[in-house]
mmCIF file of C-alpha atoms and ligand atoms in Angstrom:
data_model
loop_
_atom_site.group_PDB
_atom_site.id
_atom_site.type_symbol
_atom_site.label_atom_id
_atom_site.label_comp_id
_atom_site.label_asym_id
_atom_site.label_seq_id
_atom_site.Cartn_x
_atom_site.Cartn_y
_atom_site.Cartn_z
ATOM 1 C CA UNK A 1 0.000 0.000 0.000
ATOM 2 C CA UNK A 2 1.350 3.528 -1.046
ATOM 3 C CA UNK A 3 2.361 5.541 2.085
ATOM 4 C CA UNK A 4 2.027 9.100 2.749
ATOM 5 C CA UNK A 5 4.638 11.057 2.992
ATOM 6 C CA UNK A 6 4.750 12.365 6.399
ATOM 7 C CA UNK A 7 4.431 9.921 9.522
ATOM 8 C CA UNK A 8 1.344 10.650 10.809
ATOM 9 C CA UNK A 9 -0.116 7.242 12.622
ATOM 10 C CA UNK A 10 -2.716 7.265 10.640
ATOM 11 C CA UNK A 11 -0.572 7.755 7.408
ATOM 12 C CA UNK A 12 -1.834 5.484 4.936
ATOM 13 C CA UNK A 13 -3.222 7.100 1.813
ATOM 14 C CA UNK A 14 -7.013 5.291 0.695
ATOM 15 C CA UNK A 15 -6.556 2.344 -1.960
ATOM 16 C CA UNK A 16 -8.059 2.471 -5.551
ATOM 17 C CA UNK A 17 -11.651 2.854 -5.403
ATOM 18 C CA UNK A 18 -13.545 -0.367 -6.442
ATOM 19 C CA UNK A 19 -15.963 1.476 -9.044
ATOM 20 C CA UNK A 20 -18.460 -1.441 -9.012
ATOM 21 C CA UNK A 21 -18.312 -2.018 -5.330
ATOM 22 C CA UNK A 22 -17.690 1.212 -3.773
ATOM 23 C CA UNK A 23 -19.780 4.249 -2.659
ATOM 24 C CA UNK A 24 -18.472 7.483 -2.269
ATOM 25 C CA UNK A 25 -19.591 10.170 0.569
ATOM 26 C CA UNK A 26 -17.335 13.511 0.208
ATOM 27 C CA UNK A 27 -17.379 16.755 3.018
ATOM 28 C CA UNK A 28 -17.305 20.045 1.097
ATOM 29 C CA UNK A 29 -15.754 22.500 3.596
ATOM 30 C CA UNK A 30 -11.763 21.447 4.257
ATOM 31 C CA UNK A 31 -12.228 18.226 2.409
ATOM 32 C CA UNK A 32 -12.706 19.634 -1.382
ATOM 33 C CA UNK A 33 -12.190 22.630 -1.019
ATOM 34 C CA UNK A 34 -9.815 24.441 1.218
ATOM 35 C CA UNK A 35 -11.073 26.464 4.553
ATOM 36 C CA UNK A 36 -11.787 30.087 3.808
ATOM 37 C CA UNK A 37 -11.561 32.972 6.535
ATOM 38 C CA UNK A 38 -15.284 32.941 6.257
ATOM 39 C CA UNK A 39 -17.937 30.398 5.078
ATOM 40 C CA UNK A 40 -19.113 32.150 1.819
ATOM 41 C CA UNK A 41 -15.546 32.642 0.741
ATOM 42 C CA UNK A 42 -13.781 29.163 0.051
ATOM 43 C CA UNK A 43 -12.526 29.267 -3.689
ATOM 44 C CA UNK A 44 -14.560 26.379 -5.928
ATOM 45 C CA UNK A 45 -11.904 24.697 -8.554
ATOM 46 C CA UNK A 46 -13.819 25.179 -11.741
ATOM 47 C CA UNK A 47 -12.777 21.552 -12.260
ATOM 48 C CA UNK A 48 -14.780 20.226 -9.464
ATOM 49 C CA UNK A 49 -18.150 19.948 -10.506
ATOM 50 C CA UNK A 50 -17.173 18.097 -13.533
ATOM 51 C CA UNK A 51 -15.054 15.829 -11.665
ATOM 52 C CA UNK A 52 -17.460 14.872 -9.345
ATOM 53 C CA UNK A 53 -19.784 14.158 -12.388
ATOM 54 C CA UNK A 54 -17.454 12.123 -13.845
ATOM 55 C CA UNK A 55 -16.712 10.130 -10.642
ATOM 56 C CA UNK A 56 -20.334 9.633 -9.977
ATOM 57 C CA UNK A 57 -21.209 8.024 -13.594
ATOM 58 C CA UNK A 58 -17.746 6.023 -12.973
ATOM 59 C CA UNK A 59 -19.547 4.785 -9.255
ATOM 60 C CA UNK A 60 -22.807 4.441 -10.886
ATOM 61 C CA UNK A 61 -23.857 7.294 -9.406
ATOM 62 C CA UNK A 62 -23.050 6.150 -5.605
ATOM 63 C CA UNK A 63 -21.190 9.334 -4.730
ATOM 64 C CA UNK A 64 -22.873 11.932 -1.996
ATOM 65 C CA UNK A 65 -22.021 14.866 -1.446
ATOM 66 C CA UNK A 66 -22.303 15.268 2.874
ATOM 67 C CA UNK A 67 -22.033 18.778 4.068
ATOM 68 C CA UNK A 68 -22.766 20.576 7.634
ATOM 69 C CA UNK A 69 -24.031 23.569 4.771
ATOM 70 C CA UNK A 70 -27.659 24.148 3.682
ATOM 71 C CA UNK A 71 -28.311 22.401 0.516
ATOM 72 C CA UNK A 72 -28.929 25.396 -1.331
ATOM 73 C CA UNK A 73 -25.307 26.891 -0.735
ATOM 74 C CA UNK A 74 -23.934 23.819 -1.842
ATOM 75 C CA UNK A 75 -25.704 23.406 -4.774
ATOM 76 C CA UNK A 76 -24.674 27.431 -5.694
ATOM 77 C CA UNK A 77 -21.259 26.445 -4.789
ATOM 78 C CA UNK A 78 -21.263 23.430 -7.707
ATOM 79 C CA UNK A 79 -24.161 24.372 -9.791
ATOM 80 C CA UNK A 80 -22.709 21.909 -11.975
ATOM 81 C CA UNK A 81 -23.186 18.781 -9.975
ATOM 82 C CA UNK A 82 -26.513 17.478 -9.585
ATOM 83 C CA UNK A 83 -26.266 14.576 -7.796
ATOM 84 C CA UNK A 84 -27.382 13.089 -4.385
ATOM 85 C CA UNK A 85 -26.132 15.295 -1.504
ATOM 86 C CA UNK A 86 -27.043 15.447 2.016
ATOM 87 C CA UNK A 87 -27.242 19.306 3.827
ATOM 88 C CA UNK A 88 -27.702 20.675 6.970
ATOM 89 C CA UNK A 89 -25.916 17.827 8.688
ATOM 90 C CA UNK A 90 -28.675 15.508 7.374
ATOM 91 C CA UNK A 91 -31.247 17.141 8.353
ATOM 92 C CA UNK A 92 -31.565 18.010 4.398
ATOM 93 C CA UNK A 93 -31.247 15.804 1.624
ATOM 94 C CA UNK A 94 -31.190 15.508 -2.307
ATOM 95 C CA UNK A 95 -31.697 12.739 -4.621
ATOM 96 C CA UNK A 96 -31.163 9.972 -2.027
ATOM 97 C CA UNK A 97 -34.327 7.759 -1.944
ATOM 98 C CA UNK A 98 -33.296 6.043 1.408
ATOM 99 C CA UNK A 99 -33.442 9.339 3.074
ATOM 100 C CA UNK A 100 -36.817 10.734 1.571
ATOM 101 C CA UNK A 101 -39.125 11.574 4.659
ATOM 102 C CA UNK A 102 -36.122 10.925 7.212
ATOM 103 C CA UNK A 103 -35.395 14.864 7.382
ATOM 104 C CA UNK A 104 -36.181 16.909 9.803
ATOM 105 C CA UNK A 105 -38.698 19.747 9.618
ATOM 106 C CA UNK A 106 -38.282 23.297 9.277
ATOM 107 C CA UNK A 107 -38.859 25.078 12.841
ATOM 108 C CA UNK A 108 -39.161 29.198 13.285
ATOM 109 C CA UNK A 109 -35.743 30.184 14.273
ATOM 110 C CA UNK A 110 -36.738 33.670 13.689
ATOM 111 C CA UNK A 111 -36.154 34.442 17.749
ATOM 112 C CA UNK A 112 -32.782 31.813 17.646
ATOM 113 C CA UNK A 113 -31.123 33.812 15.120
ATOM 114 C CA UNK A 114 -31.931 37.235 16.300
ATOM 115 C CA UNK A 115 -29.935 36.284 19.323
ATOM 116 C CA UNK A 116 -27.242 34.902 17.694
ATOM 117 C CA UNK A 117 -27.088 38.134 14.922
ATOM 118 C CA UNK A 118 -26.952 40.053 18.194
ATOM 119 C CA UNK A 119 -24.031 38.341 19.963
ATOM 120 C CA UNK A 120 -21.989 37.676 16.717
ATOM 121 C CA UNK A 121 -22.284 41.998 16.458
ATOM 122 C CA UNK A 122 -21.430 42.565 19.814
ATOM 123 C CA UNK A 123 -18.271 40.079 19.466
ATOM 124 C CA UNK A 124 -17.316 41.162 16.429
ATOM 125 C CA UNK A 125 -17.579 37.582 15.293
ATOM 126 C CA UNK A 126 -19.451 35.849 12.241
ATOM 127 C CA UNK A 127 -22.796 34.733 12.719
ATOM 128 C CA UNK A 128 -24.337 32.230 10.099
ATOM 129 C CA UNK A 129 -27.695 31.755 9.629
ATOM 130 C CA UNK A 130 -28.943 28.336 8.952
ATOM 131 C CA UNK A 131 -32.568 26.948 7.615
ATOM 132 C CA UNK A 132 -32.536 24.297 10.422
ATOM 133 C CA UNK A 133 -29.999 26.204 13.085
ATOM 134 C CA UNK A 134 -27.413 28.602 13.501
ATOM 135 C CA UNK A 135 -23.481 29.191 13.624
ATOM 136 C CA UNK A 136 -21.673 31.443 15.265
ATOM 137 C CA UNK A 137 -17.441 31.566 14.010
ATOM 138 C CA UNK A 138 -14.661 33.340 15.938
ATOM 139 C CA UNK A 139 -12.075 32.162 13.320
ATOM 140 C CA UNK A 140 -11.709 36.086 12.782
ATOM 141 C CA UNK A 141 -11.483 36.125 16.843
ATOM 142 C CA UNK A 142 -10.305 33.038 18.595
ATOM 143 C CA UNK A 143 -9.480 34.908 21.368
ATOM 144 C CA UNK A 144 -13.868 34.785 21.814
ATOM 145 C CA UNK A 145 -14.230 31.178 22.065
ATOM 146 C CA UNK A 146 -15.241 30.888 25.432
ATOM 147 C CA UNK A 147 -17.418 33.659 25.171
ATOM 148 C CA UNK A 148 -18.598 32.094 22.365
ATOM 149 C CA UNK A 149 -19.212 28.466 24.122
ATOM 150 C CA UNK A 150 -20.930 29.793 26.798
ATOM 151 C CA UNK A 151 -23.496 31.604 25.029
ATOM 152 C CA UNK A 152 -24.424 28.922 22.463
ATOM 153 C CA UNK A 153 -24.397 26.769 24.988
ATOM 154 C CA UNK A 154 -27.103 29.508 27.672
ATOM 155 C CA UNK A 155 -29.204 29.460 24.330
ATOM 156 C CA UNK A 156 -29.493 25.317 23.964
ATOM 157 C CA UNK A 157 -30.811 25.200 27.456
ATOM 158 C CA UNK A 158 -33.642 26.738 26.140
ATOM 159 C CA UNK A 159 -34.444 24.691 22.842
ATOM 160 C CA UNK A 160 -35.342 21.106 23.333
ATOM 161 C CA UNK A 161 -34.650 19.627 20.370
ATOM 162 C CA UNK A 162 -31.396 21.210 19.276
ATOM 163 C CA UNK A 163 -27.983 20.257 19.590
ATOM 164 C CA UNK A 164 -24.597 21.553 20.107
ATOM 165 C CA UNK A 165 -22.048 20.796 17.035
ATOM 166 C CA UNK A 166 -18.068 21.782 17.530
ATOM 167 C CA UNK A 167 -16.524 22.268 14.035
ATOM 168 C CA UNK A 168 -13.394 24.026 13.068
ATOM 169 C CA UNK A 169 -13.498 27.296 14.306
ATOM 170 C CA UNK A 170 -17.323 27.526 15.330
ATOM 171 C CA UNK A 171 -20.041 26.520 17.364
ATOM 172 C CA UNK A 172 -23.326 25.555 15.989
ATOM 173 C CA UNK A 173 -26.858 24.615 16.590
ATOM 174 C CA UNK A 174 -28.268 21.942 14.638
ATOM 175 C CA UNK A 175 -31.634 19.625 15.056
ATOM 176 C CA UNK A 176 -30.577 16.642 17.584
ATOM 177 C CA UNK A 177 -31.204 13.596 14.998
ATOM 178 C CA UNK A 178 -29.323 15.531 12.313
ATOM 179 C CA UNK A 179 -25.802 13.930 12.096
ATOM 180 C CA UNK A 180 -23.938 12.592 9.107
ATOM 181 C CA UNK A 181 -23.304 9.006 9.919
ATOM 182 C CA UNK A 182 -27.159 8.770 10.873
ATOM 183 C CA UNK A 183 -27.899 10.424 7.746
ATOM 184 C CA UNK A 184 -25.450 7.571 5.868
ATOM 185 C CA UNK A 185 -27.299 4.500 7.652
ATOM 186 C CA UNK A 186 -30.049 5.880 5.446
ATOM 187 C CA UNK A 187 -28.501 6.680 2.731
ATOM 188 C CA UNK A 188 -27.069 3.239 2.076
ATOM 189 C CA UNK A 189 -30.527 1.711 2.697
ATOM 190 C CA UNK A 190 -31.187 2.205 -0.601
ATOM 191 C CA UNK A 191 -29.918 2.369 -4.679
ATOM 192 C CA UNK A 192 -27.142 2.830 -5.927
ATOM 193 C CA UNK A 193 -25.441 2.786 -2.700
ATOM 194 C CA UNK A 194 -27.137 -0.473 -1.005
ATOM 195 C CA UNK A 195 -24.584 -2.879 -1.280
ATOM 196 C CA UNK A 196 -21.765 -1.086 -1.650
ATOM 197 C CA UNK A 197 -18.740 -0.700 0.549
ATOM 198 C CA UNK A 198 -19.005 3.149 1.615
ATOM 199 C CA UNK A 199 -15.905 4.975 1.713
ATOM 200 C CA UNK A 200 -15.754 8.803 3.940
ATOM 201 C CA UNK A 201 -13.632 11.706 3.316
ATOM 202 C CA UNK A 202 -14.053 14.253 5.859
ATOM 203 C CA UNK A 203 -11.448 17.055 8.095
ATOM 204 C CA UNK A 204 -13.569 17.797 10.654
ATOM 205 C CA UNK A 205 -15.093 16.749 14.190
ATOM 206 C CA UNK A 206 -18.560 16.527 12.766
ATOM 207 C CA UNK A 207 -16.858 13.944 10.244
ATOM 208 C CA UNK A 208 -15.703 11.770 13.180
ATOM 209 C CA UNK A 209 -18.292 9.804 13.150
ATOM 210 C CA UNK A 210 -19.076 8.837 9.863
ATOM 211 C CA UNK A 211 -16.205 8.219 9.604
ATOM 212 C CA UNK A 212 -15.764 5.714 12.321
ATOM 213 C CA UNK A 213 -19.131 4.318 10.500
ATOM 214 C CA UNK A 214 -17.510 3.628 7.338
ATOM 215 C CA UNK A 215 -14.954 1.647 9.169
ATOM 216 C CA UNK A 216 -17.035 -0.232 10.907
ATOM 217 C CA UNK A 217 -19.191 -1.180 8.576
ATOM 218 C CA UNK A 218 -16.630 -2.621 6.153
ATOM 219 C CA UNK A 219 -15.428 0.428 4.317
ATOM 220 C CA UNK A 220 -13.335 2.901 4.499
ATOM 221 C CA UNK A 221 -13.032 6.237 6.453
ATOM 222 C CA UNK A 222 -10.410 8.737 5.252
ATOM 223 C CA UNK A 223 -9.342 12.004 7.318
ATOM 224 C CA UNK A 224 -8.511 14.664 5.258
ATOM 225 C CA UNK A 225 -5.525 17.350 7.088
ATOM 226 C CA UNK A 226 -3.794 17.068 10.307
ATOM 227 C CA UNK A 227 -5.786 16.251 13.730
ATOM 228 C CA UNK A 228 -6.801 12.911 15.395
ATOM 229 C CA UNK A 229 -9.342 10.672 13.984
ATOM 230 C CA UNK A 230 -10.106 7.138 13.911
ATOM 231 C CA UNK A 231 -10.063 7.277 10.646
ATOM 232 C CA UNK A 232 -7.153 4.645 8.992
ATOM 233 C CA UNK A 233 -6.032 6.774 5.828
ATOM 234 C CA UNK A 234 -5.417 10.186 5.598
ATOM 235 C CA UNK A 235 -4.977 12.695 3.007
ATOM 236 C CA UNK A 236 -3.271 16.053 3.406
ATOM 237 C CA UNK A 237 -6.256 18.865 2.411
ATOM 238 C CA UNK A 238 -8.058 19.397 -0.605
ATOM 239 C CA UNK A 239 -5.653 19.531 -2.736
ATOM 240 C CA UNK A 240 -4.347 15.838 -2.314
ATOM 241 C CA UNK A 241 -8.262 14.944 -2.203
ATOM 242 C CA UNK A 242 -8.808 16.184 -5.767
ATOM 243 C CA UNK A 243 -5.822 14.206 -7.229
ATOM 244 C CA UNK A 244 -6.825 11.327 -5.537
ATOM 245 C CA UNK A 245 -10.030 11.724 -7.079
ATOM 246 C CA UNK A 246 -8.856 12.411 -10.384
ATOM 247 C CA UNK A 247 -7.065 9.222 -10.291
ATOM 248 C CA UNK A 248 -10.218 7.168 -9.570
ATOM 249 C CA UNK A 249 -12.210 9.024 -12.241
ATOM 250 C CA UNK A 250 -9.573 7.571 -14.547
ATOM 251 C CA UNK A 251 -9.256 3.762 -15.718
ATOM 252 C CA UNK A 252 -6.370 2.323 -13.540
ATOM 253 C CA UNK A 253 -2.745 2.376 -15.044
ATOM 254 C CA UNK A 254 -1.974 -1.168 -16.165
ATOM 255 C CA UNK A 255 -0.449 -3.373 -13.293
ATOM 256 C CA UNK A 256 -2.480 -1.006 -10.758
ATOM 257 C CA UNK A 257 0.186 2.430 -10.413
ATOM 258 C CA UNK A 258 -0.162 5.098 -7.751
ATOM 259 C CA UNK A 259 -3.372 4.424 -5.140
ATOM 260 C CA UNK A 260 -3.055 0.776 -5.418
ATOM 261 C CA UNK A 261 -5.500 -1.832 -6.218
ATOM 262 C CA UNK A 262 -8.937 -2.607 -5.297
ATOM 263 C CA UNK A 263 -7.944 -4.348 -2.434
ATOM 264 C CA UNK A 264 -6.184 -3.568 1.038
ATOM 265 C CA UNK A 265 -9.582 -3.263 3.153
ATOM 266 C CA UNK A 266 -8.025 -3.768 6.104
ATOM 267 C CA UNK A 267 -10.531 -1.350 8.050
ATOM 268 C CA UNK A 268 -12.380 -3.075 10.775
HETATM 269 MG MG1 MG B 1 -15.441 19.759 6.516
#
């Protein structure tokens, strides 16, 4: 199996994707494209939307898109891509059959996001409205965090139903069933992606445990950047995850080449 470069322990790079056997499930933020100082400013490679298109006709069309984001901005991020995607941590979802009617509703956070406008302006930090919850980032201020913390965590006190999410930089509110590996269970419930081994590429805590989900359920979970995961292949940022996925769009070199064969599952 190729090794990365660096010695991280969990250093291995993924294997070749299996394209009749494999599914797919990519983050956006930090995974394919690279963190920006705020949410609406990451940089899109014009070359992603095709890739992704590409990939997903190559996995017959088990590749998901699985982002903390509303649907909406990803789809104005890649308006290029149309296939199945998951949003809002799950609690939105496109083109995935196995998720239809497994969302969850839309609830007036009219009051919840005038509080959070109001702290993010006294701050000075970023607030981020959200059609099923809200974000507050100090990346612009990490000196806030605690501030930060405590108030997001004053406000869930008082909304049953919500739940705190930690992410790079930024605290969140998001509905309590509405995580990505529950969103996956679903997901793979269903065609094109019953069956198939899933493999995860995600940076971030709120990819932990999808990731650990992939692994456990005979696939593959792959962290993407530096931090601690569970996760048994890594790749460096989005920049190593595109030519990795480039390479699997492709038909393999003869003899296998670079990534490996379709083998070397040895996740648990
Ligand atoms: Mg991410």
């Amino acid at each position: 199996m190729t090794r990365h470069p660096d010695t991280l322990r969990t250093a291995a790079a993924p294997p070749r994707l299996d394209p009749a056997h494999d599914a797919l499930f990519l983050d956006f933020d930090g995974t394919l494209v690279a963190i920006a100082p705020t949410p609406d400013a990451v940089i899109v490679p014009p070359a992603l939307a095709p890739l992704l298109t590409a990939l997903s006709a190559r996995l017959g069309g088990a590749l998901a898109l699985v982002s903390g984001r509303a649907l909406d901005e990803i789809a104005g991020f890649l308006p290029g891509y149309g296939g199945p995607a998951i949003g809002s941590h799950g609690a939105e979802a496109r083109g995935l059959p196995g998720l239809a009617g497994g969302g969850v509703g839309p609830r007036d956070l009219a009051a919840l996001h005038d509080r959070f406008r109001a702290f993010a302006a006294a701050e000075g930090l970023l607030f981020e409205p959200k059609p099923h919850g809200a974000a507050i980032h100090f990346r612009a201020r990490p000196e806030a965090e605690a501030r930060a913390r405590a108030f997001v965590t004053e406000v869930l006190a008082g909304e049953p139903g919500l739940a705190l999410q930690t992410a790079k930089m930024a605290f969140e509110l998001r509905p309590e069933g509405a995580t990505k590996d529950a969103a996956l269970r679903a997901a793979v419930a269903a065609a094109p992606f019953a069956g198939r081994r899933p493999v995860y590429l995600g940076d971030d805590t709120t990819d932990e445990p999808a990731i650990a989900w992939a692994g456990s359920s005979g696939g593959i979970g792959v962290k993407v950047g530096d931090g601690d995961s569970a996760a048994r292949h890594r790749l460096s940022g989005p920049a190593e995850v595109l030519g990795w996925l480039c390479a699997q769009a492709a038909e393999p070199a003869p003899g296998g080449g670079p990534g490996g064969g379709p083998d070397g599952r040895e996740d648990g």
